[in-house]
CSV table of C-alpha atoms and ligand atoms in Angstrom, one decimal:
chain,number,residue,atom,x,y,z
A,1226,MET,CA,45.4,57.7,74.2
A,1227,ALA,CA,48.7,56.0,74.7
A,1228,GLU,CA,51.7,58.0,73.8
A,1229,ILE,CA,54.9,55.8,73.9
A,1230,LEU,CA,58.4,56.7,72.9
A,1231,GLY,CA,59.6,54.4,70.1
A,1232,ILE,CA,63.2,54.2,69.1
A,1233,ASP,CA,64.8,52.5,66.1
A,1234,VAL,CA,68.6,51.8,66.6
A,1235,GLY,CA,70.2,51.2,63.2
A,1236,GLY,CA,73.8,50.6,62.0
A,1237,THR,CA,73.9,54.2,60.7
A,1238,GLY,CA,71.3,56.2,62.6
A,1239,ILE,CA,69.2,56.2,65.8
A,1240,LYS,CA,65.8,57.6,65.4
A,1241,GLY,CA,63.0,58.2,67.9
A,1242,ALA,CA,59.5,59.7,68.1
A,1243,VAL,CA,56.5,59.6,70.4
A,1244,VAL,CA,53.9,57.4,68.9
A,1245,ASP,CA,50.1,57.4,69.4
A,1246,THR,CA,49.8,53.6,69.6
A,1247,ASP,CA,46.0,53.6,69.0
A,1248,ARG,CA,46.6,54.9,65.5
A,1249,GLY,CA,50.1,54.0,64.8
A,1250,VAL,CA,51.2,57.6,64.0
A,1251,PHE,CA,53.8,60.1,65.4
A,1252,VAL,CA,52.6,62.7,67.8
A,1253,THR,CA,56.0,64.5,67.8
A,1254,GLU,CA,58.6,65.2,65.0
A,1255,LYS,CA,61.1,62.4,64.4
A,1256,ILE,CA,64.6,63.0,65.8
A,1257,LYS,CA,67.6,61.3,64.4
A,1258,TYR,CA,71.2,61.1,65.5
A,1259,ALA,CA,74.1,59.3,63.9
A,1260,THR,CA,74.8,56.0,65.4
A,1261,PRO,CA,78.0,56.6,67.6
A,1262,ARG,CA,81.3,55.1,66.7
A,1263,PRO,CA,82.0,52.7,68.3
A,1264,SER,CA,78.4,51.8,68.9
A,1265,THR,CA,79.1,50.4,72.4
A,1266,PRO,CA,76.3,50.0,74.9
A,1267,ASP,CA,77.5,53.1,76.8
A,1268,ASN,CA,77.7,55.3,73.7
A,1269,VAL,CA,74.2,54.1,72.5
A,1270,ALA,CA,72.7,54.7,76.0
A,1271,ASP,CA,73.9,58.3,75.8
A,1272,VAL,CA,72.0,58.8,72.6
A,1273,LEU,CA,68.9,57.2,74.1
A,1274,ASN,CA,69.2,59.5,77.1
A,1275,GLN,CA,69.5,62.4,74.6
A,1276,LEU,CA,66.3,61.4,72.9
A,1277,ILE,CA,64.5,61.0,76.2
A,1278,SER,CA,65.5,64.5,77.1
A,1279,ASP,CA,64.7,65.9,73.7
A,1280,PHE,CA,61.1,64.7,74.0
A,1281,ASP,CA,61.0,65.4,77.8
A,1282,TYR,CA,59.6,61.9,77.9
A,1283,LYS,CA,57.8,60.9,81.1
A,1284,GLY,CA,55.9,57.7,79.9
A,1285,GLU,CA,56.0,54.4,81.6
A,1286,ILE,CA,57.9,52.4,79.0
A,1287,ILE,CA,60.2,52.8,76.0
A,1288,GLY,CA,60.0,50.5,72.9
A,1289,CYS,CA,63.2,49.9,71.1
A,1290,GLY,CA,63.9,48.2,67.8
A,1291,PHE,CA,67.5,46.9,67.5
A,1292,PRO,CA,69.5,45.3,64.7
A,1293,SER,CA,70.1,42.0,66.4
A,1294,ILE,CA,68.7,38.7,67.5
A,1295,ILE,CA,66.9,39.4,70.8
A,1296,LYS,CA,65.5,36.8,73.2
A,1297,ASN,CA,63.9,37.7,76.5
A,1298,GLY,CA,65.5,41.1,76.3
A,1299,VAL,CA,69.1,39.7,75.7
A,1300,CYS,CA,71.1,40.7,72.7
A,1301,LEU,CA,72.3,37.6,70.9
A,1302,SER,CA,74.0,38.8,67.8
A,1303,ALA,CA,75.8,41.9,66.5
A,1304,ALA,CA,76.3,42.3,62.7
A,1305,ASN,CA,76.0,46.0,62.3
A,1306,ILE,CA,76.5,47.1,65.9
A,1307,ASP,CA,79.4,46.9,68.3
A,1308,LYS,CA,80.3,43.3,69.2
A,1309,SER,CA,80.2,44.2,72.9
A,1310,TRP,CA,76.4,44.2,72.8
A,1311,LYS,CA,76.4,40.4,72.5
A,1312,GLY,CA,75.1,38.9,75.7
A,1313,VAL,CA,73.9,42.1,77.2
A,1314,ASP,CA,70.6,42.0,79.0
A,1315,MET,CA,69.3,45.1,77.2
A,1316,VAL,CA,66.2,45.7,79.4
A,1317,LYS,CA,68.3,45.6,82.5
A,1318,TYR,CA,71.0,47.8,81.0
A,1319,LEU,CA,68.4,50.4,79.9
A,1320,LYS,CA,66.9,50.5,83.3
A,1321,GLU,CA,70.3,51.1,84.8
A,1322,THR,CA,71.3,53.8,82.3
A,1323,THR,CA,68.1,55.7,81.7
A,1324,GLY,CA,65.8,54.7,84.6
A,1325,PHE,CA,63.1,53.5,82.1
A,1326,ARG,CA,61.4,50.2,81.7
A,1327,SER,CA,61.8,49.1,78.1
A,1328,ILE,CA,61.1,46.3,75.6
A,1329,PHE,CA,63.7,45.4,72.9
A,1330,VAL,CA,62.7,43.7,69.7
A,1331,ASN,CA,64.6,43.0,66.5
A,1332,ASP,CA,64.3,46.0,64.2
A,1333,ALA,CA,62.8,44.2,61.2
A,1334,ASP,CA,60.3,42.3,63.5
A,1335,ALA,CA,59.2,45.7,64.9
A,1336,ALA,CA,58.8,47.2,61.4
A,1337,GLY,CA,56.8,44.1,60.4
A,1338,LEU,CA,54.5,44.3,63.4
A,1339,ALA,CA,53.7,47.9,62.5
A,1340,GLU,CA,53.0,47.1,58.8
A,1341,MET,CA,50.9,44.1,59.9
A,1342,THR,CA,48.9,46.3,62.3
A,1343,TYR,CA,48.6,49.7,60.6
A,1344,GLY,CA,50.2,49.4,57.1
A,1345,ALA,CA,50.6,47.3,54.0
A,1346,GLY,CA,50.1,43.9,55.8
A,1347,ARG,CA,46.8,44.7,57.6
A,1348,ASP,CA,44.4,41.7,57.5
A,1349,GLN,CA,46.9,39.8,55.3
A,1350,MET,CA,46.7,36.1,55.9
A,1351,GLY,CA,49.2,33.5,54.5
A,1352,THR,CA,53.0,34.0,54.5
A,1353,VAL,CA,54.1,37.6,54.5
A,1354,ILE,CA,57.7,38.8,54.8
A,1355,MET,CA,58.8,42.3,55.7
A,1356,ILE,CA,62.3,43.0,54.3
A,1357,THR,CA,64.1,46.1,55.6
A,1358,LEU,CA,66.8,47.4,53.3
A,1359,GLY,CA,69.1,49.7,55.2
A,1360,THR,CA,72.7,49.3,56.3
A,1361,GLY,CA,71.9,45.6,56.5
A,1362,ILE,CA,69.0,43.5,55.5
A,1363,GLY,CA,66.4,42.7,58.2
A,1364,SER,CA,63.5,40.2,57.9
A,1365,GLY,CA,60.2,39.9,59.8
A,1366,LEU,CA,58.2,36.7,58.9
A,1367,PHE,CA,54.4,36.4,59.5
A,1368,VAL,CA,52.3,33.4,59.2
A,1369,ASP,CA,48.6,34.2,59.2
A,1370,GLY,CA,49.4,37.5,61.1
A,1371,ASN,CA,51.7,35.7,63.7
A,1372,LEU,CA,55.3,36.8,63.9
A,1373,VAL,CA,58.0,34.1,63.7
A,1374,PRO,CA,60.7,36.2,65.6
A,1375,ASN,CA,64.3,36.6,64.9
A,1376,THR,CA,64.6,35.3,61.4
A,1377,GLU,CA,67.8,36.4,59.9
A,1378,PHE,CA,67.2,36.1,56.2
A,1379,GLY,CA,69.6,38.9,55.4
A,1380,HIS,CA,72.3,36.5,56.4
A,1381,LEU,CA,71.4,33.8,53.7
A,1382,LEU,CA,74.7,32.8,52.1
A,1383,TYR,CA,75.5,34.3,48.8
A,1384,LYS,CA,78.7,34.1,46.7
A,1385,ASP,CA,81.7,34.3,49.2
A,1386,SER,CA,79.5,36.0,51.8
A,1387,ILE,CA,75.9,36.8,52.7
A,1388,PHE,CA,73.1,38.5,50.7
A,1389,GLU,CA,73.1,41.5,53.1
A,1390,HIS,CA,76.6,42.5,51.6
A,1391,TYR,CA,75.2,42.6,48.1
A,1392,ALA,CA,71.5,43.5,48.3
A,1393,SER,CA,71.2,45.9,51.1
A,1394,ASN,CA,70.9,49.7,50.6
A,1395,GLY,CA,74.3,50.0,52.3
A,1396,ALA,CA,75.7,47.7,49.6
A,1397,ARG,CA,74.0,49.7,46.9
A,1398,LYS,CA,75.7,52.9,48.2
A,1399,LYS,CA,79.0,51.3,48.9
A,1400,LYS,CA,79.3,49.8,45.4
A,1401,ASN,CA,77.8,52.8,43.8
A,1402,LEU,CA,75.3,50.7,42.0
A,1403,SER,CA,72.6,52.0,39.6
A,1404,TRP,CA,69.0,51.3,40.6
A,1405,LYS,CA,68.9,48.8,37.7
A,1406,ALA,CA,72.0,47.0,38.7
A,1407,TRP,CA,71.1,46.9,42.4
A,1408,SER,CA,67.5,45.7,41.6
A,1409,LYS,CA,69.1,42.7,39.7
A,1410,VAL,CA,70.7,41.4,42.8
A,1411,LEU,CA,67.7,42.3,45.0
A,1412,SER,CA,65.5,40.3,42.6
A,1413,LYS,CA,67.8,37.4,43.0
A,1414,TYR,CA,67.6,37.6,46.7
A,1415,LEU,CA,63.8,38.0,46.8
A,1416,ASN,CA,63.3,35.1,44.4
A,1417,HIS,CA,65.5,33.0,46.6
A,1418,LEU,CA,63.4,33.9,49.7
A,1419,ASP,CA,60.2,33.1,47.7
A,1420,LEU,CA,61.6,29.7,46.6
A,1421,LEU,CA,62.3,28.8,50.3
A,1422,LEU,CA,59.1,30.2,51.8
A,1423,SER,CA,56.4,30.3,49.1
A,1424,LEU,CA,55.5,33.9,50.0
A,1425,ASP,CA,52.0,35.5,49.5
A,1426,LEU,CA,53.3,39.0,50.0
A,1427,ILE,CA,56.7,40.8,50.3
A,1428,ILE,CA,56.7,44.3,52.0
A,1429,LEU,CA,59.8,46.3,51.3
A,1430,GLY,CA,60.8,48.8,53.9
A,1431,GLY,CA,63.9,50.5,55.4
A,1432,GLY,CA,65.8,53.6,54.4
A,1433,VAL,CA,65.3,53.0,50.7
A,1434,SER,CA,61.5,52.7,50.9
A,1435,LYS,CA,61.0,56.3,49.8
A,1436,ASN,CA,62.7,55.4,46.5
A,1437,PHE,CA,60.5,52.4,45.6
A,1438,GLU,CA,59.1,54.1,42.5
A,1439,LEU,CA,62.7,54.4,41.2
A,1440,TYR,CA,63.5,50.7,41.3
A,1441,LYS,CA,60.2,48.8,41.4
A,1442,LYS,CA,60.1,48.7,37.6
A,1443,TYR,CA,63.4,46.7,37.6
A,1444,LEU,CA,62.2,44.1,40.1
A,1445,ASP,CA,61.7,40.7,38.4
A,1446,ILE,CA,59.5,38.6,40.7
A,1447,ASP,CA,56.1,37.1,40.3
A,1448,THR,CA,55.0,37.3,44.0
A,1449,ARG,CA,53.1,40.5,45.1
A,1450,ILE,CA,55.5,43.0,46.3
A,1451,VAL,CA,54.6,46.4,47.9
A,1452,GLN,CA,56.3,49.3,49.6
A,1453,ALA,CA,56.0,49.7,53.4
A,1454,GLU,CA,53.1,52.1,54.0
A,1455,LEU,CA,54.9,53.5,57.2
A,1456,MET,CA,58.1,53.8,55.1
A,1457,ASN,CA,61.2,54.1,57.3
A,1458,ASN,CA,59.0,54.9,60.4
A,1459,ALA,CA,57.7,51.4,60.7
A,1460,GLY,CA,60.5,50.3,63.2
A,1461,ILE,CA,59.7,53.2,65.6
A,1462,VAL,CA,55.9,52.6,65.4
A,1463,GLY,CA,56.2,48.8,65.9
A,1464,ALA,CA,58.6,49.1,68.9
A,1465,ALA,CA,56.3,51.6,70.6
A,1466,THR,CA,53.1,49.5,69.9
A,1467,LEU,CA,54.7,46.4,71.3
A,1468,ALA,CA,55.8,48.4,74.4
A,1469,PHE,CA,52.3,49.7,74.9
A,1470,GLU,CA,50.9,46.1,74.8
A,1471,MET,CA,53.4,45.2,77.5
A,1472,ILE,CA,52.4,47.8,80.0
A,1473,ASN,CA,48.7,47.2,79.8
A,1474,ALA,CA,48.9,43.4,80.0
A,1475,PRO,CA,52.1,42.4,81.8
A,1476,ASP,CA,51.4,38.8,81.0
A,1477,TYR,CA,50.6,39.6,77.3
A,1478,VAL,CA,52.6,37.5,74.9
A,1479,PRO,CA,52.9,39.2,71.6
A,1480,LYS,CA,51.1,37.4,68.8
A,1481,MET,CA,54.0,35.4,67.7
A,1482,VAL,CA,55.1,31.8,67.4
A,1483,GLN,CA,57.3,31.3,70.5
B,2902,BGC,C1,71.1,41.9,61.6
B,2902,BGC,C2,69.6,41.8,61.8
B,2902,BGC,C3,68.9,43.1,61.5
B,2902,BGC,C4,69.3,43.6,60.1
B,2902,BGC,C5,68.7,45.0,59.8
B,2902,BGC,C6,71.3,42.4,60.2
B,2902,BGC,O1,72.7,42.5,60.0
B,2902,BGC,O2,71.7,40.6,61.8
B,2902,BGC,O3,69.3,41.4,63.1
B,2902,BGC,O4,67.5,43.0,61.6
B,2902,BGC,O5,70.6,43.7,60.0
B,2902,BGC,O6,69.1,45.9,60.8
Protein backbone atom coordinates (compact mmCIF):
# COMPACT_ATOMS: atom_id res chain seq x y z
CA MET A 1 0.00 0.00 0.00
CA ALA A 2 1.35 3.43 -0.92
CA GLU A 3 0.98 6.11 1.71
CA ILE A 4 1.84 9.53 0.40
CA LEU A 5 1.62 12.95 2.02
CA GLY A 6 -0.76 15.16 0.05
CA ILE A 7 -0.92 18.89 0.69
CA ASP A 8 -3.39 21.45 -0.61
CA VAL A 9 -2.14 25.02 -0.43
CA GLY A 10 -5.00 27.50 -0.64
CA GLY A 11 -5.41 31.24 -0.33
CA THR A 12 -6.87 30.84 3.17
CA GLY A 13 -5.69 27.48 4.51
CA ILE A 14 -2.97 24.88 4.00
CA LYS A 15 -4.21 21.32 4.60
CA GLY A 16 -2.44 18.01 4.58
CA ALA A 17 -3.05 14.31 5.20
CA VAL A 18 -1.35 11.04 4.41
CA VAL A 19 -3.30 9.31 1.64
CA ASP A 20 -3.65 5.65 0.77
CA THR A 21 -3.27 6.16 -2.96
CA ASP A 22 -4.66 2.70 -3.82
CA ARG A 23 -8.04 3.69 -2.46
CA GLY A 24 -7.92 7.49 -2.47
CA VAL A 25 -8.63 7.77 1.27
CA PHE A 26 -6.88 9.39 4.21
CA VAL A 27 -4.94 7.15 6.58
CA THR A 28 -4.34 9.99 9.04
CA GLU A 29 -6.42 12.87 10.27
CA LYS A 30 -6.38 16.03 8.16
CA ILE A 31 -4.34 18.88 9.63
CA LYS A 32 -5.02 22.46 8.61
CA TYR A 33 -3.10 25.69 9.19
CA ALA A 34 -4.00 29.21 8.18
CA THR A 35 -2.10 30.33 5.10
CA PRO A 36 0.64 32.63 6.47
CA ARG A 37 0.51 36.34 5.70
CA PRO A 38 2.35 37.21 3.62
CA SER A 39 2.20 33.85 1.87
CA THR A 40 5.81 34.06 0.64
CA PRO A 41 7.77 30.92 -0.33
CA ASP A 42 9.69 30.98 2.98
CA ASN A 43 6.54 31.31 5.09
CA VAL A 44 4.71 28.59 3.17
CA ALA A 45 7.77 26.29 3.38
CA ASP A 46 7.64 26.68 7.19
CA VAL A 47 4.06 25.40 7.21
CA LEU A 48 4.96 22.51 4.90
CA ASN A 49 7.81 21.56 7.24
CA GLN A 50 5.38 21.74 10.15
CA LEU A 51 3.03 19.31 8.37
CA ILE A 52 5.92 16.95 7.57
CA SER A 53 6.84 16.90 11.24
CA ASP A 54 3.20 16.61 12.44
CA PHE A 55 2.85 13.43 10.40
CA ASP A 56 6.45 12.33 11.10
CA TYR A 57 6.48 11.76 7.35
CA LYS A 58 9.23 9.54 5.98
CA GLY A 59 7.87 8.76 2.51
CA GLU A 60 9.68 9.23 -0.79
CA ILE A 61 7.69 12.09 -2.22
CA ILE A 62 5.14 14.78 -1.38
CA GLY A 63 2.28 15.77 -3.66
CA CYS A 64 1.27 19.39 -3.48
CA GLY A 65 -1.71 21.19 -4.99
CA PHE A 66 -1.13 24.92 -5.40
CA PRO A 67 -3.42 27.78 -6.49
CA SER A 68 -1.41 28.74 -9.56
CA ILE A 69 -0.58 27.86 -13.13
CA ILE A 70 2.24 25.33 -12.84
CA LYS A 71 4.37 24.07 -15.68
CA ASN A 72 7.23 21.63 -15.17
CA GLY A 73 7.23 22.42 -11.46
CA VAL A 74 7.52 26.18 -12.01
CA CYS A 75 4.91 28.59 -10.64
CA LEU A 76 3.66 30.86 -13.41
CA SER A 77 0.86 32.86 -11.76
CA ALA A 78 -0.10 34.14 -8.32
CA ALA A 79 -3.69 35.36 -7.93
CA ASN A 80 -4.43 34.29 -4.33
CA ILE A 81 -0.90 33.71 -3.10
CA ASP A 82 2.07 36.02 -2.64
CA LYS A 83 3.34 37.43 -5.93
CA SER A 84 6.92 36.42 -5.08
CA TRP A 85 5.98 32.81 -5.97
CA LYS A 86 5.90 33.73 -9.65
CA GLY A 87 8.86 32.18 -11.46
CA VAL A 88 9.84 29.93 -8.53
CA ASP A 89 10.92 26.39 -9.42
CA MET A 90 8.78 24.85 -6.70
CA VAL A 91 10.14 21.33 -6.90
CA LYS A 92 13.70 22.61 -6.47
CA TYR A 93 12.63 24.99 -3.72
CA LEU A 94 10.87 22.26 -1.76
CA LYS A 95 13.90 20.00 -2.01
CA GLU A 96 16.08 22.80 -0.61
CA THR A 97 13.70 23.75 2.19
CA THR A 98 12.31 20.36 3.25
CA GLY A 99 14.71 17.79 1.77
CA PHE A 100 11.79 16.05 0.04
CA ARG A 101 11.19 15.20 -3.56
CA SER A 102 7.82 16.62 -4.64
CA ILE A 103 5.40 17.20 -7.44
CA PHE A 104 3.38 20.40 -7.75
CA VAL A 105 0.10 20.61 -9.61
CA ASN A 106 -2.61 23.25 -9.90
CA ASP A 107 -5.03 22.75 -6.99
CA ALA A 108 -8.18 22.38 -9.10
CA ASP A 109 -6.42 20.01 -11.51
CA ALA A 110 -5.45 17.93 -8.46
CA ALA A 111 -9.02 17.95 -7.14
CA GLY A 112 -10.33 17.00 -10.58
CA LEU A 113 -7.85 14.11 -10.90
CA ALA A 114 -9.08 12.75 -7.57
CA GLU A 115 -12.75 13.04 -8.56
CA MET A 116 -12.12 11.44 -11.95
CA THR A 117 -10.25 8.55 -10.31
CA TYR A 118 -12.17 7.91 -7.10
CA GLY A 119 -15.19 10.18 -7.03
CA ALA A 120 -18.02 11.78 -8.99
CA GLY A 121 -16.21 11.65 -12.35
CA ARG A 122 -15.25 7.95 -12.30
CA ASP A 123 -15.60 6.38 -15.78
CA GLN A 124 -17.15 9.59 -17.09
CA MET A 125 -16.40 10.19 -20.77
CA GLY A 126 -17.05 13.42 -22.66
CA THR A 127 -16.26 16.91 -21.37
CA VAL A 128 -16.22 17.19 -17.61
CA ILE A 129 -15.28 20.21 -15.55
CA MET A 130 -14.31 20.29 -11.91
CA ILE A 131 -14.96 23.71 -10.40
CA THR A 132 -13.55 24.45 -6.96
CA LEU A 133 -15.29 27.22 -5.07
CA GLY A 134 -13.00 28.53 -2.37
CA THR A 135 -11.11 31.77 -1.86
CA GLY A 136 -10.92 31.82 -5.66
CA ILE A 137 -12.43 29.70 -8.42
CA GLY A 138 -10.33 26.85 -9.77
CA SER A 139 -11.08 24.73 -12.84
CA GLY A 140 -9.96 21.28 -13.94
CA LEU A 141 -11.06 20.29 -17.44
CA PHE A 142 -11.23 16.65 -18.57
CA VAL A 143 -11.90 15.36 -22.06
CA ASP A 144 -12.64 11.63 -22.11
CA GLY A 145 -10.80 11.31 -18.81
CA ASN A 146 -7.72 13.26 -19.94
CA LEU A 147 -6.81 16.43 -18.08
CA VAL A 148 -6.28 19.65 -20.03
CA PRO A 149 -3.97 21.25 -17.43
CA ASN A 150 -3.91 24.80 -16.14
CA THR A 151 -7.23 26.08 -17.40
CA GLU A 152 -7.98 29.28 -15.51
CA PHE A 153 -11.72 29.54 -15.99
CA GLY A 154 -12.17 31.40 -12.70
CA HIS A 155 -10.52 34.30 -14.47
CA LEU A 156 -13.07 34.64 -17.26
CA LEU A 157 -13.93 38.32 -17.54
CA TYR A 158 -17.12 39.47 -15.84
CA LYS A 159 -18.40 43.01 -15.36
CA ASP A 160 -15.39 45.18 -14.49
CA SER A 161 -13.37 42.23 -13.25
CA ILE A 162 -13.35 38.41 -13.32
CA PHE A 163 -15.95 35.80 -12.30
CA GLU A 164 -13.81 34.68 -9.36
CA HIS A 165 -14.50 38.01 -7.67
CA TYR A 166 -18.28 37.44 -7.91
CA ALA A 167 -18.99 33.71 -7.84
CA SER A 168 -16.33 32.20 -5.53
CA ASN A 169 -17.12 31.19 -1.96
CA GLY A 170 -14.75 33.97 -0.92
CA ALA A 171 -16.92 36.51 -2.78
CA ARG A 172 -20.09 35.06 -1.19
CA LYS A 173 -18.62 35.58 2.27
CA LYS A 174 -17.10 38.97 1.53
CA LYS A 175 -20.34 40.36 0.09
CA ASN A 176 -22.40 38.52 2.70
CA LEU A 177 -24.64 37.05 -0.01
CA SER A 178 -27.58 34.74 0.71
CA TRP A 179 -27.34 31.26 -0.85
CA LYS A 180 -30.03 32.34 -3.30
CA ALA A 181 -28.29 35.56 -4.36
CA TRP A 182 -24.93 33.82 -4.68
CA SER A 183 -26.47 30.93 -6.67
CA LYS A 184 -27.78 33.44 -9.18
CA VAL A 185 -24.31 34.66 -10.10
CA LEU A 186 -22.90 31.12 -9.84
CA SER A 187 -25.58 29.93 -12.31
CA LYS A 188 -24.63 32.74 -14.67
CA TYR A 189 -21.00 31.64 -14.44
CA LEU A 190 -21.72 27.94 -14.95
CA ASN A 191 -24.04 28.64 -17.89
CA HIS A 192 -21.31 30.76 -19.46
CA LEU A 193 -18.83 27.90 -19.09
CA ASP A 194 -21.35 25.49 -20.55
CA LEU A 195 -21.93 27.73 -23.53
CA LEU A 196 -18.19 27.83 -24.21
CA LEU A 197 -17.43 24.16 -23.59
CA SER A 198 -20.67 22.14 -24.15
CA LEU A 199 -20.18 20.27 -20.90
CA ASP A 200 -21.45 16.79 -20.10
CA LEU A 201 -20.90 17.07 -16.35
CA ILE A 202 -20.02 19.76 -13.83
CA ILE A 203 -18.49 18.68 -10.50
CA LEU A 204 -18.61 21.33 -7.78
CA GLY A 205 -15.99 21.16 -5.05
CA GLY A 206 -13.95 23.38 -2.77
CA GLY A 207 -14.69 24.75 0.68
CA VAL A 208 -18.39 25.14 -0.03
CA SER A 209 -18.99 21.55 -1.20
CA LYS A 210 -20.38 20.56 2.19
CA ASN A 211 -23.16 23.14 1.73
CA PHE A 212 -24.30 21.81 -1.67
CA GLU A 213 -27.74 20.86 -0.33
CA LEU A 214 -28.30 24.47 0.74
CA TYR A 215 -27.78 26.03 -2.67
CA LYS A 216 -28.32 23.35 -5.32
CA LYS A 217 -32.06 24.11 -5.43
CA TYR A 218 -31.26 27.63 -6.62
CA LEU A 219 -28.89 26.61 -9.43
CA ASP A 220 -30.49 27.21 -12.79
CA ILE A 221 -28.61 25.14 -15.34
CA ASP A 222 -29.60 22.30 -17.66
CA THR A 223 -26.29 20.42 -17.63
CA ARG A 224 -25.82 17.64 -15.05
CA ILE A 225 -24.23 19.04 -11.96
CA VAL A 226 -23.02 17.05 -8.94
CA GLN A 227 -21.21 17.64 -5.69
CA ALA A 228 -17.59 16.49 -5.40
CA GLU A 229 -17.68 13.11 -3.64
CA LEU A 230 -14.36 13.73 -1.94
CA MET A 231 -15.63 17.17 -0.95
CA ASN A 232 -12.87 19.53 0.05
CA ASN A 233 -10.39 16.64 0.44
CA ALA A 234 -10.13 16.09 -3.31
CA GLY A 235 -7.10 18.39 -3.74
CA ILE A 236 -5.07 16.50 -1.13
CA VAL A 237 -6.00 13.10 -2.56
CA GLY A 238 -5.31 14.16 -6.16
CA ALA A 239 -1.90 15.63 -5.38
CA ALA A 240 -0.85 12.52 -3.41
CA THR A 241 -2.09 10.19 -6.15
CA LEU A 242 -0.19 12.05 -8.83
CA ALA A 243 2.95 11.99 -6.67
CA PHE A 244 2.61 8.21 -6.23
CA GLU A 245 2.38 7.75 -9.99
CA MET A 246 5.59 9.75 -10.33
CA ILE A 247 7.65 7.56 -7.96
CA ASN A 248 6.73 4.26 -9.44
CA ALA A 249 7.19 5.24 -13.03
CA PRO A 250 9.67 8.10 -13.32
CA ASP A 251 8.87 8.45 -17.01
CA TYR A 252 5.17 8.35 -16.40
CA VAL A 253 3.36 11.23 -18.01
CA PRO A 254 0.05 11.84 -16.25
CA LYS A 255 -2.97 11.17 -18.42
CA MET A 256 -3.24 14.68 -19.70
CA VAL A 257 -3.19 16.58 -22.92
CA GLN A 258 0.34 18.04 -22.97
C1 LIG B 1 -5.94 30.71 -9.47
C2 LIG B 1 -6.05 29.28 -9.93
C3 LIG B 1 -6.55 28.41 -8.78
C4 LIG B 1 -7.83 28.96 -8.20
C5 LIG B 1 -8.32 28.18 -7.00
C6 LIG B 1 -7.28 31.15 -8.92
O1 LIG B 1 -7.21 32.48 -8.51
O2 LIG B 1 -5.57 31.57 -10.53
O3 LIG B 1 -4.81 28.81 -10.40
O4 LIG B 1 -6.75 27.10 -9.25
O5 LIG B 1 -7.65 30.31 -7.82
O6 LIG B 1 -7.41 28.20 -5.98
